[in-house]
XYZ file of C-alpha atoms in Angstrom:
759
model
C -39.369 61.722 9.467
C -38.346 64.560 10.536
C -40.361 66.899 11.928
C -37.969 70.385 10.816
C -38.648 69.038 6.801
C -41.110 69.019 4.989
C -42.141 66.507 2.817
C -43.368 68.503 -0.063
C -39.967 70.402 -0.731
C -38.421 67.205 -1.349
C -37.463 66.644 -4.963
C -35.116 63.540 -5.346
C -33.465 61.078 -8.803
C -33.290 57.818 -8.196
C -30.662 55.474 -9.792
C -30.110 51.448 -9.394
C -27.162 49.904 -11.606
C -27.271 52.320 -14.975
C -30.947 52.392 -14.917
C -32.639 55.646 -13.766
C -35.746 54.972 -12.158
C -36.366 59.121 -10.849
C -35.908 61.818 -12.072
C -36.441 64.808 -9.917
C -39.696 63.409 -8.392
C -41.646 64.708 -6.065
C -43.137 61.882 -3.548
C -46.111 64.630 -2.350
C -47.114 65.181 -5.712
C -47.284 61.519 -7.025
C -49.452 60.725 -3.712
C -53.091 60.775 -2.695
C -54.100 63.581 -0.533
C -56.860 61.105 1.065
C -53.750 58.403 1.271
C -51.065 59.319 0.965
C -48.884 55.705 1.162
C -47.642 54.208 -1.774
C -45.358 52.167 -3.646
C -43.165 52.437 -6.212
C -42.432 49.185 -7.905
C -39.399 48.378 -10.773
C -38.123 45.045 -12.259
C -34.138 45.045 -13.176
C -31.341 42.377 -13.613
C -29.013 41.465 -11.155
C -26.389 38.742 -12.352
C -24.650 36.632 -9.276
C -21.869 38.809 -9.726
C -22.878 41.529 -9.284
C -24.499 44.087 -6.374
C -27.526 46.433 -6.009
C -26.222 49.564 -5.995
C -29.745 51.797 -5.223
C -28.840 55.109 -4.403
C -31.183 58.866 -3.701
C -29.851 62.398 -4.961
C -31.288 64.883 -4.053
C -32.056 68.584 -6.301
C -30.551 71.748 -5.000
C -31.508 72.933 -1.755
C -33.518 70.079 -1.405
C -33.436 66.621 0.689
C -34.170 63.222 -0.468
C -35.901 60.041 1.801
C -37.509 56.969 2.083
C -39.361 55.268 4.289
C -38.828 51.413 3.397
C -36.823 49.280 0.704
C -37.862 45.162 -0.250
C -35.476 43.526 -2.057
C -37.214 40.407 -4.031
C -35.582 37.870 -5.636
C -37.753 36.460 -9.068
C -37.779 33.603 -11.484
C -35.035 34.438 -14.274
C -37.667 34.500 -16.763
C -41.077 35.765 -15.436
C -41.032 39.042 -17.444
C -37.669 39.496 -19.666
C -38.188 37.079 -22.164
C -35.504 37.427 -23.811
C -33.739 37.058 -27.936
C -35.331 34.050 -28.548
C -39.165 34.891 -27.545
C -40.362 38.889 -30.343
C -43.200 39.676 -28.533
C -46.275 41.188 -30.607
C -47.070 45.082 -30.655
C -50.023 47.318 -32.046
C -47.725 48.389 -34.830
C -47.040 44.408 -36.388
C -43.636 45.030 -35.625
C -41.806 42.483 -33.221
C -40.049 43.923 -29.259
C -37.838 42.146 -27.079
C -37.505 42.108 -23.706
C -34.454 41.296 -22.975
C -32.200 41.583 -19.537
C -30.785 45.206 -20.067
C -33.819 46.417 -20.085
C -35.750 47.837 -16.662
C -39.741 47.950 -15.850
C -41.784 49.457 -13.453
C -44.845 48.139 -12.622
C -47.960 49.942 -13.089
C -51.310 47.832 -12.485
C -51.794 44.361 -11.207
C -55.384 43.107 -11.639
C -57.226 41.038 -10.772
C -59.838 41.106 -13.267
C -63.624 40.300 -12.451
C -62.128 39.502 -8.706
C -61.412 41.100 -5.825
C -57.964 42.176 -3.603
C -54.927 39.815 -3.295
C -53.316 40.857 -0.064
C -49.563 39.646 -1.212
C -49.512 36.955 1.799
C -51.467 35.736 -0.574
C -49.158 36.134 -4.427
C -46.821 33.581 -5.406
C -44.224 33.660 -2.831
C -43.249 37.808 -4.672
C -45.170 39.761 -2.211
C -47.447 40.928 -5.126
C -50.417 42.675 -4.730
C -53.535 42.310 -6.731
C -56.302 43.855 -7.269
C -59.861 45.033 -8.376
C -60.239 45.912 -11.926
C -63.473 47.621 -11.551
C -61.723 51.840 -11.226
C -60.162 50.924 -14.309
C -63.266 49.895 -16.876
C -64.585 52.349 -19.112
C -68.425 53.157 -19.712
C -70.662 51.312 -17.334
C -70.726 48.343 -18.558
C -69.116 45.953 -16.659
C -70.413 42.579 -18.370
C -70.464 40.032 -15.700
C -67.756 38.151 -13.685
C -68.136 34.436 -14.032
C -66.287 32.465 -10.900
C -65.900 28.411 -10.446
C -63.263 26.863 -7.961
C -61.965 25.009 -10.000
C -58.438 23.030 -9.345
C -55.816 25.350 -12.051
C -54.103 23.066 -14.435
C -50.466 25.169 -13.931
C -47.837 23.275 -16.746
C -44.311 24.615 -18.100
C -45.597 27.396 -20.517
C -47.608 28.970 -17.198
C -45.671 27.819 -13.761
C -47.584 27.917 -10.320
C -45.486 31.351 -9.774
C -47.086 33.453 -12.961
C -50.028 34.220 -11.041
C -51.978 33.130 -8.103
C -54.781 30.261 -9.149
C -57.388 33.134 -7.655
C -56.428 35.586 -10.105
C -57.836 32.680 -13.089
C -60.620 31.037 -11.189
C -61.975 34.709 -11.321
C -62.881 36.958 -14.503
C -64.938 39.294 -16.681
C -66.916 37.889 -19.106
C -69.275 40.538 -21.937
C -72.406 39.889 -21.294
C -74.996 39.680 -24.314
C -75.648 43.634 -24.546
C -72.234 44.390 -24.572
C -69.995 45.126 -27.133
C -66.777 45.009 -25.748
C -64.753 45.031 -22.452
C -63.075 48.113 -22.771
C -60.772 49.669 -19.338
C -58.750 52.829 -19.572
C -55.153 53.287 -17.575
C -53.699 56.623 -16.746
C -49.646 56.263 -18.184
C -46.579 58.265 -18.391
C -46.349 58.749 -22.281
C -43.375 58.926 -24.258
C -42.738 54.435 -23.143
C -43.512 51.580 -24.548
C -45.285 49.490 -21.805
C -45.536 45.935 -21.318
C -49.611 44.399 -21.240
C -49.433 41.136 -19.959
C -53.507 39.440 -19.806
C -53.818 36.626 -17.972
C -56.219 33.866 -19.479
C -58.289 30.817 -17.777
C -61.455 29.262 -19.826
C -63.240 27.959 -16.616
C -66.684 28.028 -17.824
C -68.449 24.769 -18.582
C -70.095 25.954 -22.144
C -66.578 26.562 -23.102
C -64.850 23.376 -23.935
C -64.497 23.172 -27.847
C -62.210 25.523 -30.314
C -64.184 28.515 -31.744
C -67.021 28.663 -28.890
C -65.922 32.017 -27.713
C -63.736 33.924 -29.977
C -61.950 37.658 -29.459
C -59.630 40.533 -30.484
C -57.248 42.532 -28.774
C -56.379 45.521 -29.123
C -54.454 48.887 -27.442
C -55.486 52.765 -28.362
C -57.345 51.271 -30.826
C -55.305 48.854 -32.678
C -55.516 44.658 -33.358
C -53.069 43.452 -31.248
C -54.381 39.871 -31.425
C -57.403 38.937 -33.868
C -59.235 35.571 -33.042
C -58.206 35.156 -29.891
C -59.227 31.465 -28.903
C -57.809 30.396 -25.216
C -59.320 26.563 -25.672
C -56.933 26.816 -28.756
C -54.138 28.020 -27.224
C -54.529 25.839 -24.193
C -55.895 22.771 -25.768
C -58.351 22.695 -22.478
C -60.013 24.060 -19.579
C -58.808 25.253 -16.096
C -54.942 25.802 -18.399
C -54.084 29.336 -17.415
C -52.016 30.918 -20.371
C -50.834 34.523 -19.690
C -49.771 36.122 -23.803
C -47.121 39.399 -23.564
C -47.929 42.477 -25.922
C -46.244 46.140 -26.678
C -47.537 49.339 -26.946
C -45.611 52.452 -27.400
C -47.644 55.923 -26.288
C -46.514 58.668 -27.982
C -44.275 61.494 -26.121
C -46.820 64.934 -25.270
C -43.461 66.831 -25.237
C -43.183 66.671 -21.239
C -43.944 62.615 -21.013
C -47.330 63.869 -18.930
C -49.879 61.222 -18.400
C -52.528 59.772 -20.855
C -54.697 56.418 -21.534
C -53.623 53.838 -21.863
C -56.310 51.618 -23.547
C -57.321 48.496 -23.664
C -60.612 46.767 -25.665
C -61.363 42.765 -26.174
C -64.100 42.199 -28.195
C -65.976 39.700 -29.581
C -64.799 37.907 -32.925
C -67.537 37.617 -36.041
C -65.637 36.493 -39.107
C -64.698 33.452 -37.628
C -68.558 32.765 -36.326
C -68.015 31.130 -32.829
C -70.638 29.693 -30.706
C -70.633 32.241 -28.595
C -70.639 36.432 -28.736
C -67.937 37.021 -26.263
C -64.878 37.555 -24.567
C -62.747 36.750 -21.362
C -60.504 38.276 -18.725
C -59.226 36.562 -16.081
C -56.000 39.245 -15.137
C -54.105 41.639 -16.443
C -50.713 43.794 -15.637
C -49.271 46.696 -17.188
C -45.367 47.046 -16.906
C -43.826 50.909 -17.325
C -40.506 49.238 -20.550
C -37.056 51.747 -19.405
C -36.460 53.758 -22.861
C -33.114 53.698 -24.904
C -31.230 55.845 -22.568
C -32.194 53.715 -19.591
C -34.475 55.484 -17.943
C -37.941 55.331 -16.322
C -38.128 58.899 -15.539
C -41.116 60.728 -16.281
C -42.316 64.357 -15.178
C -44.370 64.816 -11.653
C -47.878 65.481 -11.882
C -49.057 69.667 -11.847
C -51.036 70.781 -7.696
C -53.233 70.348 -7.676
C -55.100 73.368 -7.884
C -52.557 74.941 -8.693
C -51.786 77.533 -11.995
C -49.586 75.138 -14.014
C -46.033 76.266 -12.551
C -43.542 73.965 -12.264
C -41.274 73.734 -8.900
C -38.196 75.661 -9.112
C -36.506 72.116 -8.345
C -37.603 70.741 -11.560
C -36.443 73.623 -13.363
C -33.060 73.293 -12.322
C -32.526 70.073 -12.066
C -31.433 69.993 -15.119
C -28.650 73.190 -15.384
C -27.341 71.640 -11.722
C -27.071 67.872 -13.078
C -23.553 68.168 -12.383
C -23.815 70.270 -8.496
C -26.251 67.551 -7.141
C -23.625 64.670 -6.772
C -21.345 66.487 -4.260
C -24.661 67.697 -1.880
C -24.114 67.279 1.687
C -27.748 65.860 1.116
C -26.857 62.736 -0.810
C -28.837 59.361 0.968
C -27.519 56.063 -1.096
C -28.757 52.750 -0.113
C -26.404 49.787 -1.091
C -27.016 46.077 -0.650
C -25.363 43.072 -1.458
C -27.219 40.515 -3.539
C -25.866 37.643 -3.682
C -27.319 35.085 -6.688
C -30.643 36.844 -7.298
C -31.094 36.945 -10.999
C -34.070 39.753 -11.359
C -34.880 41.776 -8.222
C -37.936 43.874 -7.799
C -37.103 47.097 -5.842
C -40.865 48.292 -3.960
C -39.980 51.584 -2.302
C -42.497 53.070 -0.175
C -43.172 57.016 0.633
C -46.041 57.626 3.006
C -46.370 61.481 2.816
C -46.780 63.555 5.634
C -47.999 66.555 3.937
C -48.899 69.968 4.719
C -52.959 69.745 3.705
C -53.849 73.357 4.332
C -52.045 73.997 1.663
C -53.178 72.040 -1.033
C -56.686 72.703 0.395
C -56.322 76.637 0.323
C -54.921 76.605 -3.387
C -57.755 74.200 -4.319
C -60.174 76.726 -3.215
C -58.098 79.681 -4.441
C -58.888 77.934 -7.848
C -62.205 78.625 -8.249
C -62.737 82.238 -6.050
C -66.013 83.014 -4.654
C -68.576 86.186 -6.143
C -67.948 89.264 -4.364
C -71.853 90.556 -5.841
C -72.187 94.063 -4.807
C -75.119 96.464 -5.939
C -73.395 98.243 -8.842
C -70.900 101.498 -8.974
C -68.808 103.511 -10.957
C -66.294 101.315 -9.471
C -67.003 98.764 -12.474
C -65.705 99.458 -15.479
C -68.660 101.384 -16.484
C -68.822 104.676 -16.360
C -71.786 105.138 -15.723
C -73.980 103.808 -13.248
C -76.873 101.462 -13.841
C -80.305 101.122 -13.219
C -81.342 97.970 -14.951
C -81.582 94.652 -13.027
C -79.433 95.309 -10.590
C -76.966 91.907 -10.677
C -73.612 93.052 -10.134
C -70.087 91.434 -11.226
C -66.215 91.324 -9.945
C -64.791 93.827 -12.222
C -62.305 91.394 -12.861
C -64.130 88.869 -14.476
C -66.189 90.531 -16.478
C -67.347 93.887 -18.425
C -69.941 96.160 -17.958
C -71.068 97.411 -20.964
C -72.623 100.767 -21.489
C -76.003 100.457 -23.438
C -75.218 102.756 -26.306
C -71.735 100.950 -26.586
C -74.535 97.953 -27.253
C -76.422 100.237 -30.114
C -73.466 100.720 -31.452
C -72.653 97.475 -32.429
C -75.674 96.267 -33.131
C -76.654 99.623 -35.387
C -80.011 100.162 -32.657
C -80.784 96.609 -32.495
C -81.057 96.570 -36.256
C -83.100 93.724 -37.841
C -80.365 92.794 -40.375
C -77.518 92.139 -37.549
C -79.877 89.061 -35.914
C -78.009 85.555 -36.412
C -80.448 83.763 -33.981
C -83.792 84.160 -32.462
C -84.586 81.551 -29.372
C -86.160 81.257 -26.016
C -84.683 84.437 -24.639
C -84.700 86.316 -27.508
C -82.958 87.510 -30.677
C -78.872 87.310 -30.494
C -77.009 89.561 -33.096
C -73.274 90.060 -34.440
C -72.209 92.724 -33.154
C -67.623 94.670 -33.322
C -67.084 96.586 -29.986
C -63.971 97.613 -29.602
C -61.177 96.183 -27.046
C -58.512 97.700 -25.139
C -55.050 97.673 -26.496
C -56.384 96.958 -30.218
C -56.836 98.891 -33.634
C -59.382 96.827 -34.919
C -62.528 95.778 -33.724
C -63.930 92.503 -32.164
C -66.737 90.252 -33.662
C -69.551 89.571 -30.762
C -72.389 87.706 -30.259
C -74.979 90.271 -28.209
C -77.572 88.140 -26.593
C -80.948 90.559 -25.951
C -84.060 89.398 -23.736
C -87.091 89.536 -25.006
C -89.342 91.908 -23.400
C -92.132 88.580 -23.875
C -90.478 86.450 -23.170
C -90.706 83.929 -19.699
C -86.901 83.601 -19.129
C -86.460 86.558 -17.234
C -84.225 88.224 -14.785
C -83.523 84.712 -13.090
C -81.509 83.419 -15.976
C -79.798 86.294 -16.526
C -78.540 86.282 -12.940
C -77.610 83.036 -13.645
C -76.270 83.400 -16.741
C -73.492 85.816 -15.152
C -72.860 83.784 -12.990
C -72.517 80.584 -14.069
C -69.698 82.163 -17.224
C -67.535 84.901 -15.445
C -66.199 82.300 -13.462
C -66.213 79.391 -15.315
C -62.831 79.535 -18.624
C -62.125 76.074 -20.755
C -60.849 75.670 -24.414
C -65.198 74.230 -24.838
C -66.906 76.508 -23.344
C -68.550 79.296 -23.831
C -66.801 82.544 -23.502
C -68.604 85.258 -21.790
C -67.354 89.043 -22.321
C -69.914 91.233 -20.062
C -73.601 92.226 -20.048
C -75.561 95.255 -19.782
C -78.570 96.349 -17.173
C -78.969 99.222 -18.399
C -82.433 101.011 -18.670
C -83.854 98.394 -17.945
C -82.423 95.598 -20.360
C -80.808 92.450 -20.034
C -78.302 91.872 -22.241
C -74.962 89.195 -22.632
C -71.972 89.392 -24.770
C -70.318 86.340 -26.021
C -67.451 85.622 -28.252
C -68.413 84.851 -31.579
C -68.971 81.343 -32.870
C -68.612 81.986 -36.733
C -69.822 79.069 -37.611
C -72.900 79.113 -35.449
C -74.385 75.822 -33.493
C -73.731 71.835 -34.100
C -77.739 71.816 -35.214
C -77.139 74.423 -38.608
C -74.782 71.818 -39.787
C -76.560 68.662 -39.379
C -80.380 69.480 -41.352
C -82.462 72.131 -42.457
C -79.768 74.125 -43.430
C -78.281 74.775 -46.508
C -74.701 74.255 -45.145
C -72.703 71.208 -46.585
C -73.035 68.351 -44.239
C -70.684 67.457 -41.907
C -68.172 64.917 -42.017
C -68.603 62.300 -40.117
C -64.863 63.097 -38.964
C -65.560 66.289 -37.859
C -69.255 65.293 -36.721
C -66.668 62.926 -34.191
C -64.393 66.082 -32.825
C -67.116 68.146 -32.343
C -68.999 66.073 -30.068
C -65.978 65.057 -28.338
C -65.724 68.985 -27.621
C -69.466 68.945 -26.040
C -68.698 65.730 -24.137
C -64.921 67.578 -22.854
C -67.316 70.601 -21.429
C -69.560 68.771 -19.607
C -66.719 66.521 -18.076
C -65.136 70.479 -16.945
C -68.781 71.263 -15.721
C -69.554 68.317 -13.912
C -66.042 68.033 -12.097
C -63.975 70.441 -12.746
C -65.184 72.773 -10.267
C -65.281 73.191 -6.666
C -69.168 71.694 -6.420
C -70.475 70.448 -10.057
C -72.761 72.230 -12.093
C -75.151 70.897 -14.004
C -76.016 72.203 -17.463
C -79.510 71.392 -17.875
C -80.596 72.265 -21.637
C -78.238 70.154 -23.627
C -79.206 70.447 -27.252
C -77.286 70.794 -30.899
C -78.271 74.393 -30.446
C -76.473 74.749 -27.243
C -73.100 73.316 -29.147
C -71.582 75.935 -30.938
C -69.284 75.970 -33.739
C -66.134 78.656 -34.103
C -64.105 79.604 -36.600
C -61.954 76.719 -36.110
C -64.666 73.868 -35.312
C -64.239 73.604 -32.279
C -67.130 73.152 -29.985
C -68.709 75.151 -27.286
C -71.302 74.372 -24.892
C -73.317 77.626 -24.358
C -76.031 79.025 -22.339
C -76.333 78.627 -19.109
C -79.406 80.508 -17.787
C -81.207 76.953 -16.790
C -77.863 75.884 -15.420
C -77.994 74.709 -11.325
C -75.025 73.894 -9.304
C -75.304 70.360 -8.009
C -74.548 68.272 -4.816
C -71.524 67.035 -4.461
C -71.216 63.243 -3.797
C -73.674 61.956 -6.605
C -76.938 63.180 -4.688
C -79.724 65.221 -6.801
C -81.417 68.421 -6.465
C -84.901 68.463 -6.167
C -86.042 71.373 -8.340
C -89.025 72.340 -11.200
C -88.527 70.265 -14.458
C -86.657 72.305 -16.967
C -85.530 71.462 -20.332
C -85.917 71.386 -24.025
C -88.790 68.854 -25.823
C -86.928 65.849 -26.717
C -83.909 65.671 -24.709
C -85.340 66.186 -20.417
C -83.931 62.968 -18.614
C -86.910 60.753 -18.127
C -86.266 60.038 -14.888
C -85.769 64.065 -13.935
C -89.165 64.423 -15.126
C -90.784 61.877 -13.383
C -89.185 62.586 -10.128
C -88.620 65.784 -10.501
C -84.518 65.076 -9.338
C -81.708 66.681 -11.328
C -78.933 64.963 -11.424
C -75.322 65.287 -13.848
C -77.256 61.825 -15.203
C -80.019 64.088 -16.353
C -76.720 65.905 -18.993
C -75.925 62.970 -19.812
C -79.245 61.549 -21.041
C -79.455 64.797 -23.361
C -76.240 64.676 -24.773
C -77.032 60.951 -25.702
C -79.787 62.855 -27.691
C -77.675 64.533 -29.788
C -75.538 61.577 -30.219
C -78.361 60.829 -31.881
C -79.865 63.649 -33.819
C -75.575 63.881 -34.938
C -75.416 60.428 -36.403
C -79.752 60.208 -37.711
C -79.412 64.166 -38.968
C -82.542 64.881 -37.676
C -84.565 66.682 -35.023
C -84.999 65.840 -31.544
C -89.072 66.254 -31.953
C -90.600 65.711 -35.172
C -95.345 66.700 -34.192
C -96.077 65.430 -37.385
C -94.369 61.711 -38.287
C -95.676 58.741 -37.036
C -96.488 58.256 -32.836
C -93.224 56.204 -32.586
C -91.342 58.640 -34.717
C -92.175 61.524 -32.870
C -89.502 61.757 -30.302
C -85.738 60.458 -31.733
C -84.576 58.927 -28.874
C -88.051 56.742 -28.491
C -87.048 55.883 -31.840
C -83.413 55.219 -32.227
C -83.971 53.249 -28.862
C -86.540 51.024 -30.919
C -84.907 50.866 -33.598
C -81.858 49.635 -31.865
C -83.845 47.380 -30.346
C -84.497 45.377 -33.730
C -80.964 45.779 -35.013
C -82.076 48.292 -37.951
C -80.624 51.492 -35.948
C -78.080 51.634 -39.354
C -81.155 52.061 -41.820
C -82.500 55.290 -39.773
C -78.319 56.856 -40.167
C -78.365 60.308 -42.177
C -78.512 59.512 -45.821
C -75.087 61.679 -45.745
C -73.213 59.430 -43.790
C -73.690 56.102 -45.311
C -71.127 53.812 -46.650
C -68.542 56.138 -44.694
C -68.842 54.953 -41.397
C -66.752 51.569 -40.003
C -68.059 49.563 -39.065
C -66.239 49.089 -35.388
C -66.473 52.879 -35.264
C -70.835 52.418 -35.768
C -70.994 50.263 -33.257
C -68.906 51.908 -30.246
C -69.907 55.167 -31.598
C -74.410 53.826 -30.676
C -73.384 51.875 -27.493
C -72.046 55.076 -26.375
C -75.288 56.630 -27.275
C -77.212 53.902 -26.114
C -75.856 53.958 -22.508
C -76.258 56.884 -22.160
C -80.028 57.161 -23.384
C -80.539 54.228 -20.433
C -83.989 54.583 -18.167
C -81.864 55.168 -15.051
C -79.400 57.495 -14.158
C -77.506 55.379 -12.444
C -77.111 52.912 -15.351
C -75.687 56.067 -17.340
C -71.958 57.064 -17.440
C -70.203 59.475 -16.425
C -69.083 62.468 -19.247
C -65.373 61.083 -18.645
C -66.487 57.553 -20.464
C -68.178 60.019 -22.707
C -65.600 61.686 -24.174
C -62.760 58.026 -23.628
C -65.594 56.398 -25.679
C -65.729 58.945 -28.275
C -61.944 59.397 -28.792
C -61.956 55.735 -29.037
C -64.833 55.856 -31.832
C -62.723 57.843 -33.426
C -59.459 56.826 -33.376
C -61.167 53.088 -34.959
C -62.236 55.676 -37.381
C -59.039 57.412 -38.404
C -57.963 53.970 -38.112
C -60.535 52.273 -40.746
C -59.265 54.842 -43.284
C -55.355 54.898 -42.705
C -55.506 51.120 -43.419
C -56.894 51.551 -46.909
C -60.471 51.287 -45.955
C -61.782 54.137 -46.393
C -64.071 54.335 -43.717
C -66.536 52.238 -45.071
C -69.869 50.467 -43.842
C -68.765 47.316 -44.127
C -71.581 44.687 -44.972
C -69.926 41.538 -42.955
C -70.222 43.585 -39.978
C -74.087 43.532 -39.576
C -74.900 45.591 -36.025
C -76.177 42.913 -33.273
C -79.164 42.975 -31.822
C -79.300 44.075 -28.390
C -78.945 40.900 -25.826
C -77.896 38.898 -29.037
C -74.995 37.817 -30.643
C -73.831 37.009 -34.395
C -74.953 33.925 -34.524
C -77.705 32.390 -36.650
C -81.225 31.465 -34.688
C -80.094 27.760 -34.052
C -76.816 28.658 -32.049
C -77.616 29.007 -27.895
C -76.834 32.551 -26.730
C -74.397 32.909 -24.235
C -75.511 34.835 -22.042
C -73.865 33.590 -18.409
C -77.351 32.460 -16.803
C -78.232 35.416 -14.427
C -75.141 37.152 -14.245
C -76.205 39.664 -16.728
C -75.463 42.528 -15.066
C -74.677 45.549 -17.856
C -77.933 47.686 -17.699
C -81.585 47.754 -18.411
C -83.513 45.613 -20.895
C -85.905 48.328 -21.105
C -87.273 48.773 -24.603
C -88.427 52.537 -23.664
C -86.938 55.325 -22.647
C -89.462 56.346 -19.833
C -93.121 55.056 -19.002
C -94.213 58.952 -20.078
C -95.102 59.219 -24.162
C -93.730 61.798 -26.272
C -97.408 63.520 -26.456
C -96.949 63.390 -22.942
C -93.692 65.471 -22.651
C -95.881 68.229 -25.421
C -98.523 68.685 -23.304
C -96.090 69.962 -20.569
C -95.224 72.868 -22.096
C -95.549 74.829 -18.190
C -92.655 73.296 -16.654
C -90.576 73.446 -19.595
C -87.996 76.434 -21.196
C -89.860 78.619 -23.460
C -87.447 76.638 -26.063
C -89.929 74.251 -28.443
C -88.137 73.659 -32.024
C -84.464 75.976 -31.055
C -83.376 78.192 -34.011
C -79.512 78.657 -34.177
C -78.029 81.198 -31.797
């Protein structure tokens, strides 16, 4: 590149033979700062009497660039099947992929295997990557390998995929419910998913031994898939094509495309198992012959769009006369289909990106309180201060006025910190009073100045839909008071048990869990340094007037380390929710929050507290009790009676799988919160699909819960485990070596809240 050009200022459109491949494209915004070189691969038809016209058109006041172009001839019907071979879709309609369409390859994966370099492809110089980065959840199944000679055939010629793709695979393990992947894609397009299969395991030689269902975004595209039935033998490869529509989000932004393989139960196969060898995903051009989508938002930006993007439509007629047009034309004779691989290498000004990321989460400038704050009176309380533009400082007389001098009739909750009052404050520019929640420190509480400061430090700099918003504080005359947005529906626990509130529906519970999970995900990944909440529980999940979940109470939160390490600290938390590994080792990680959230998930499902000391010993701790019931295959027996026969079996299995992975004894085996969000959203889709299909969301008796480590087979049938390759997770039947009675005796190292009331 010329030194006078800054590639971050480059926006351009690329067309080829009537197709729009990219529009207002920014190579800078689409690259990874740590690995700036990337490829774009397109496949479209070029007849023998045509030439390939590839044109780069910069937006006004910009420029276009390219580092390299490869043009490769591929077999005519490798991907375009024509009018005679309809493809299955997730909507049960047929789709015909004809040569008047164009494709963009997004993912090409050697599932269960290692990377395959271009020189090891079948002559078309395609690279195949590992699938590990796209697996949803911590359940990787296991990866059997067989150095067999693959028997290519007319249905699957040798050029379809390298032998390595078919001799490696990923298979569900004994404890797995499904294999699942998530792929970010542009919304507003159809996608071609090509799944490669080859039955290479010696245990599977006949039909109805391994049968599974294939779903895309929660809807089946193939039921009772049986590789031996398709191929009639072992070591015979086959690929299956499916098309799925991803609805537009309004700007063709990014969404996750989800693929899941679930062992079938209706056909009563010998093995409870699913398998996949390879996967290719392509974006299909829309009716206007376009593959163009929006650029990603700049990292650390305020989500403003570049000026070049804003002007790209209004100045489209002028763009063809720009003096900075770079047109590339290549003649292709007798090439039926051309794959154009376009590579960009970005030399970017790293400082701009780095500065923008740092500015997105400003450092607090703590100074003593003075008349420069929003208060007109100097305070003499805790001595802690806040930047005036982030948090309001209230006078004590304002707080007393809002609560009628802390009248008990205004109390809406009690906890370890003290009482929570509902009050009304005047808001600048408004003629109406705003309802707020006012939390006042109880002088006899063990939670004091440190928790008060932590809460202010954390929440004053955090803004997210699923985090409670801190309005301000008061530290006058020895008081320590926090003022929040008022949550009209109280805590999640208020709607689960020990309450006169009507029970929540299952879909409402799922949506609340998804919201809370998103809030925790933001804490763990959305700031410069991860934040570990350390007190996740149902009373710290609040619900606003629209039932939107908000994570609250950050008094015990800790700033975590980057890079997946841990913080050594005194154990704090709430009985029944504390991560056993954290309790034993005194090492805090974000996976401690994941464990606590797993307890909340079980609490939501079962409708009982996390700890009930008066119950029989094995039932005192809900997490341990639920895990024990799961081991025995009877977890469905302790579900909240308000939910009986109201949850679809597919949704229930997915939800239980999510909760159990969160509750694994070892933190490293638990999922990250982004995976939990994905899984819960998938469970919600399964429930909504069941209800929309007219099933009423019933809990089907024909789908029993699978015991951990068992298949849906008769007692006489052998369980297919794949030997020693099971790496899906811990086999332990106890959450930890710490019993419930031990935890109940350890109040000296926990926060004061044992049986927290509503906030």
